Amino acid sequence: MAEEQQDIDTYYLESFQEGILKCDTRGTIVFMNRRLKDLFGLEEMTGQDITAFTKAMDANVPQEDHKLTKTIQAFRKGDVNGRQGKFLYVQGPRRLFSFYVSPVLDTAQTACYGYLLVFRECGEEEAADPQRREMISVVSHELRTPLTTLLGYVEMLMQYDISAENRRRYMEIIFAEGNRLSHLLEDVLDSERLESGGYNYHKTYVPLIELIHEVTERWNLKSSHLIEVDSEVEDVFIYADRFRMSQVFDNLISNAIKYSPGKPSVLIRIAEEAGYYIIEVTDYGIGIPAEMHARLFDKFYRAGHSGSRQIKGSGVGLYVVKKIATDHGGTISVTSEVGRGSTFRLRMPKPVHLD
């Protein structure tokens, strides 16, 4: 009779559209339904400690205050009577989930047999809310500094008798901060266009080496870094939108310069492999910890380790790079070592034929 009841319980839980996990009082997982595994791309974990599950989840939950390991531990210790909440899950497409955890009690509501965790995917409109809040937070933070600087220098120019030399220096600062604001707003607009499918690509056969030299020459005119190009190929073409690919190289070079303050150069290497051209942008700067690599191309994500805290940015540039590269059949990846620099590796497909 007990086995029959267990079969009924299992069938019932498998019919849920929510992801269900049960564990006993010791924290051993005794059941997880198929929906839970499908939602999060998990293998069967029955028999493992629940901490193995929560840590696997937390690796893809960016908000520290929604880490499931802490939540479940607090619940099992009796620090909270019940817990429910929402969290953003960033493996694959970014999705918002709600969850709750509750004890499994006997009919008298006195003895606890274990715990039940229930996960439900939120609708698209609800899922967009945290992303909108994230965008507002990032944009408002990044706007504040250049706006404060602009207003401060404009106020000094209006109220004080400034020498010609200082007036020119102040105007240069105002111009630079104005450009920074413009680039930030363009980044945000680009990210929104990408989300809504608003990019219209005008593809043609683009001379790759010529385009890269064109971009690097612009940077060499305005940057203290020397942008060097080392190419193993000549007179090659990619089938692409020239303007958008120029944007990709601009963003990669800008990122390399930003994260290698005080260093003299950035190297761009161009090579080929079966079916692809490889463009590597290497800096010799502060580097990026390995645990941050997986999220570098997420929208609004910025590497937040100690060496990068003073570096400004919207966290949109690499997201735009990845989207444009993907839309052209390419890929972008990164290798990096803290204190030694980073290399971003763009793979672009060779055209099948030329008209």
Coordinates of N, CA and C in Angstrom, one line a residue, residues 23-124:
C23 N 13.3 17.0 -0.4 CA 14.4 16.4 0.4 C 13.9 16.0 1.8
D24 N 14.7 15.1 2.4 CA 14.3 14.6 3.7 C 14.9 15.6 4.7
T25 N 14.7 15.3 6.0 CA 15.1 16.2 7.1 C 16.6 16.3 7.2
R26 N 17.3 15.3 6.6 CA 18.8 15.4 6.6 C 19.3 16.2 5.5
G27 N 18.4 16.6 4.5 CA 18.8 17.4 3.4 C 19.2 16.6 2.2
T28 N 18.9 15.3 2.2 CA 19.1 14.4 1.0 C 18.0 14.5 0.1
I29 N 18.3 14.7 -1.2 CA 17.2 14.9 -2.2 C 16.6 13.5 -2.5
V30 N 15.3 13.4 -2.3 CA 14.6 12.2 -2.5 C 13.7 12.1 -3.8
F31 N 13.5 13.3 -4.4 CA 12.7 13.4 -5.6 C 12.9 14.7 -6.3
M32 N 13.0 14.7 -7.6 CA 13.0 15.9 -8.4 C 12.3 15.6 -9.7
N33 N 11.2 16.4 -10.0 CA 10.4 16.0 -11.2 C 11.1 16.4 -12.5
R34 N 10.6 15.9 -13.6 CA 11.2 16.1 -14.9 C 11.2 17.6 -15.3
R35 N 10.1 18.3 -14.9 CA 10.0 19.7 -15.2 C 11.1 20.5 -14.6
L36 N 11.5 20.2 -13.4 CA 12.7 20.9 -12.7 C 13.9 20.7 -13.5
K37 N 14.2 19.5 -13.9 CA 15.4 19.2 -14.7 C 15.4 19.9 -16.0
D38 N 14.2 20.0 -16.7 CA 14.1 20.7 -18.0 C 14.3 22.2 -17.8
L39 N 13.7 22.8 -16.7 CA 13.8 24.2 -16.5 C 15.3 24.7 -16.4
F40 N 16.1 23.9 -15.7 CA 17.4 24.4 -15.4 C 18.6 23.6 -16.0
G41 N 18.2 22.6 -16.9 CA 19.2 21.8 -17.6 C 20.0 21.0 -16.6
L42 N 19.3 20.4 -15.6 CA 20.0 19.6 -14.6 C 20.0 18.1 -14.9
E43 N 21.0 17.4 -14.4 CA 20.9 15.9 -14.4 C 20.2 15.4 -13.2
E44 N 19.9 14.1 -13.1 CA 19.2 13.6 -11.9 C 20.2 13.7 -10.7
M45 N 19.6 14.2 -9.6 CA 20.5 14.5 -8.4 C 19.9 13.7 -7.2
T46 N 18.9 12.8 -7.4 CA 18.4 12.1 -6.3 C 19.5 11.4 -5.5
G47 N 19.5 11.5 -4.2 CA 20.5 10.8 -3.4 C 21.6 11.8 -3.0
Q48 N 21.7 12.9 -3.6 CA 22.7 13.9 -3.3 C 22.2 14.9 -2.2
D49 N 23.1 15.6 -1.5 CA 22.7 16.6 -0.6 C 22.1 17.8 -1.3
I50 N 21.1 18.4 -0.7 CA 20.5 19.5 -1.4 C 21.4 20.7 -1.7
T51 N 22.5 20.8 -0.9 CA 23.5 21.8 -1.2 C 24.1 21.7 -2.5
A52 N 24.3 20.5 -3.0 CA 24.8 20.3 -4.4 C 23.9 20.9 -5.4
F53 N 22.6 20.8 -5.2 CA 21.6 21.4 -6.1 C 21.6 22.9 -6.0
T54 N 21.6 23.5 -4.7 CA 21.5 24.9 -4.6 C 22.8 25.6 -5.1
K55 N 24.0 24.9 -4.9 CA 25.2 25.5 -5.4 C 25.2 25.5 -7.0
A56 N 24.7 24.5 -7.6 CA 24.6 24.4 -9.0 C 23.7 25.5 -9.5
M57 N 22.6 25.8 -8.8 CA 21.7 26.9 -9.2 C 22.4 28.3 -9.0
D58 N 23.1 28.4 -7.8 CA 23.7 29.7 -7.5 C 24.7 30.2 -8.5
A59 N 25.4 29.2 -9.1 CA 26.4 29.6 -10.1 C 25.8 30.4 -11.3
N60 N 24.5 30.3 -11.4 CA 23.8 31.1 -12.5 C 22.8 32.1 -12.0
V61 N 22.9 32.4 -10.7 CA 22.0 33.5 -10.1 C 22.9 34.6 -9.7
P62 N 22.8 35.8 -10.4 CA 23.7 36.9 -10.2 C 23.5 37.7 -8.9
Q63 N 22.3 37.8 -8.4 CA 22.0 38.6 -7.3 C 22.4 37.9 -6.0
E64 N 23.3 38.5 -5.2 CA 23.7 37.8 -4.0 C 22.6 37.6 -3.0
D65 N 21.6 38.5 -3.0 CA 20.6 38.4 -2.0 C 19.5 37.3 -2.3
H66 N 19.7 36.7 -3.5 CA 18.8 35.6 -3.9 C 19.5 34.2 -4.0
K67 N 20.7 34.1 -3.5 CA 21.4 32.9 -3.5 C 20.6 31.8 -2.7
L68 N 20.3 30.7 -3.4 CA 19.5 29.7 -2.8 C 20.1 28.9 -1.6
T69 N 21.4 28.8 -1.7 CA 22.1 28.0 -0.6 C 21.9 28.7 0.7
K70 N 22.0 30.0 0.8 CA 21.8 30.7 2.0 C 20.3 30.6 2.5
T71 N 19.4 30.7 1.5 CA 18.0 30.7 1.8 C 17.6 29.4 2.4
I72 N 18.1 28.3 1.8 CA 17.7 26.9 2.3 C 18.3 26.6 3.6
Q73 N 19.6 27.0 3.8 CA 20.2 26.8 5.1 C 19.5 27.5 6.2
A74 N 19.1 28.8 5.9 CA 18.4 29.6 7.0 C 17.1 28.9 7.3
F75 N 16.4 28.4 6.3 CA 15.1 27.8 6.5 C 15.3 26.5 7.3
R76 N 16.3 25.7 7.0 CA 16.5 24.4 7.7 C 16.9 24.6 9.1
K77 N 17.6 25.7 9.4 CA 18.0 26.1 10.8 C 16.9 26.6 11.6
G78 N 15.8 27.0 10.9 CA 14.7 27.6 11.7 C 14.8 29.1 11.8
D79 N 15.8 29.7 11.1 CA 15.9 31.1 11.1 C 14.7 31.9 10.5
V80 N 14.1 31.2 9.6 CA 12.9 31.8 8.9 C 11.8 30.7 8.9
N81 N 10.5 31.1 9.0 CA 9.4 30.1 9.1 C 9.0 29.7 7.7
G82 N 9.3 30.5 6.7 CA 9.0 30.1 5.3 C 9.7 31.1 4.4
R83 N 9.9 30.7 3.2 CA 10.6 31.7 2.3 C 10.1 31.5 0.9
Q84 N 9.9 32.7 0.3 CA 9.5 32.7 -1.1 C 10.2 33.9 -1.7
G85 N 10.4 33.9 -3.0 CA 11.1 35.0 -3.6 C 11.2 34.8 -5.1
K86 N 12.0 35.7 -5.7 CA 12.3 35.6 -7.2 C 13.8 35.7 -7.4
F87 N 14.2 35.1 -8.5 CA 15.6 35.3 -8.8 C 15.7 35.2 -10.3
L88 N 16.8 35.8 -10.8 CA 17.1 35.8 -12.3 C 18.1 34.7 -12.5
Y89 N 17.8 33.9 -13.5 CA 18.6 32.7 -13.9 C 19.3 33.0 -15.2
V90 N 20.6 33.0 -15.3 CA 21.3 33.6 -16.5 C 21.9 32.5 -17.3
Q91 N 21.8 31.2 -17.1 CA 22.3 30.2 -18.0 C 21.4 30.1 -19.2
G92 N 22.0 30.3 -20.4 CA 21.1 30.4 -21.6 C 20.4 31.7 -21.6
P93 N 19.1 31.8 -22.1 CA 18.4 33.0 -22.0 C 18.1 33.4 -20.6
R94 N 18.2 34.7 -20.3 CA 17.9 35.2 -18.9 C 16.5 35.1 -18.6
R95 N 16.2 34.4 -17.5 CA 14.8 34.1 -17.2 C 14.5 34.4 -15.7
L96 N 13.3 34.9 -15.4 CA 13.0 35.2 -14.0 C 12.1 34.0 -13.5
F97 N 12.5 33.6 -12.2 CA 11.7 32.5 -11.6 C 11.2 33.0 -10.2
S98 N 10.1 32.5 -9.8 CA 9.6 32.6 -8.5 C 9.8 31.2 -7.8
F99 N 10.0 31.2 -6.5 CA 10.1 29.9 -5.8 C 9.6 30.1 -4.4
Y100 N 9.2 28.9 -3.8 CA 9.0 28.9 -2.4 C 9.5 27.6 -1.8
V101 N 9.7 27.6 -0.5 CA 10.2 26.4 0.2 C 9.3 26.2 1.4
S102 N 8.9 25.0 1.7 CA 8.0 24.7 2.8 C 8.3 23.3 3.4
P103 N 8.0 23.1 4.7 CA 8.2 21.8 5.3 C 7.1 20.9 4.8
V104 N 7.4 19.6 4.8 CA 6.4 18.5 4.5 C 6.0 18.0 5.9
L105 N 4.8 18.2 6.3 CA 4.3 17.9 7.7 C 3.4 16.7 7.7
D106 N 3.2 16.0 8.8 CA 2.2 15.0 8.9 C 0.8 15.6 9.0
T107 N -0.2 14.8 9.1 CA -1.6 15.3 9.1 C -1.9 16.1 10.3
A108 N -1.2 15.8 11.4 CA -1.4 16.6 12.6 C -0.6 17.9 12.6
Q109 N 0.2 18.1 11.6 CA 1.0 19.3 11.4 C 2.0 19.5 12.6
T110 N 2.5 18.3 13.0 CA 3.5 18.4 14.1 C 4.9 17.8 13.7
A111 N 4.9 16.7 13.0 CA 6.2 16.1 12.6 C 6.6 16.5 11.2
C112 N 7.8 16.8 11.1 CA 8.3 17.2 9.7 C 9.0 16.0 9.1
Y113 N 8.6 15.7 7.8 CA 9.2 14.6 7.1 C 10.3 15.1 6.1
G114 N 10.4 16.4 5.9 CA 11.3 16.9 4.9 C 10.9 18.2 4.4
Y115 N 11.4 18.6 3.2 CA 11.1 19.9 2.7 C 10.7 19.8 1.2
L116 N 9.9 20.8 0.8 CA 9.5 20.8 -0.6 C 9.9 22.2 -1.2
L117 N 10.6 22.2 -2.4 CA 11.0 23.4 -3.1 C 10.2 23.4 -4.4
V118 N 9.6 24.5 -4.7 CA 8.8 24.7 -5.9 C 9.2 25.9 -6.7
F119 N 9.5 25.7 -8.0 CA 10.0 26.7 -8.9 C 9.1 26.9 -10.1
R120 N 8.8 28.2 -10.3 CA 7.9 28.5 -11.4 C 8.5 29.6 -12.3
E121 N 8.5 29.4 -13.6 CA 9.0 30.5 -14.5 C 8.0 31.6 -14.7
C122 N 8.4 32.8 -14.5 CA 7.5 34.0 -14.6 C 7.3 34.3 -16.1
G123 N 6.2 35.1 -16.3 CA 5.9 35.5 -17.7 C 6.9 36.5 -18.2
E124 N 6.9 36.7 -19.6 CA 7.8 37.6 -20.2 C 7.8 39.0 -19.7

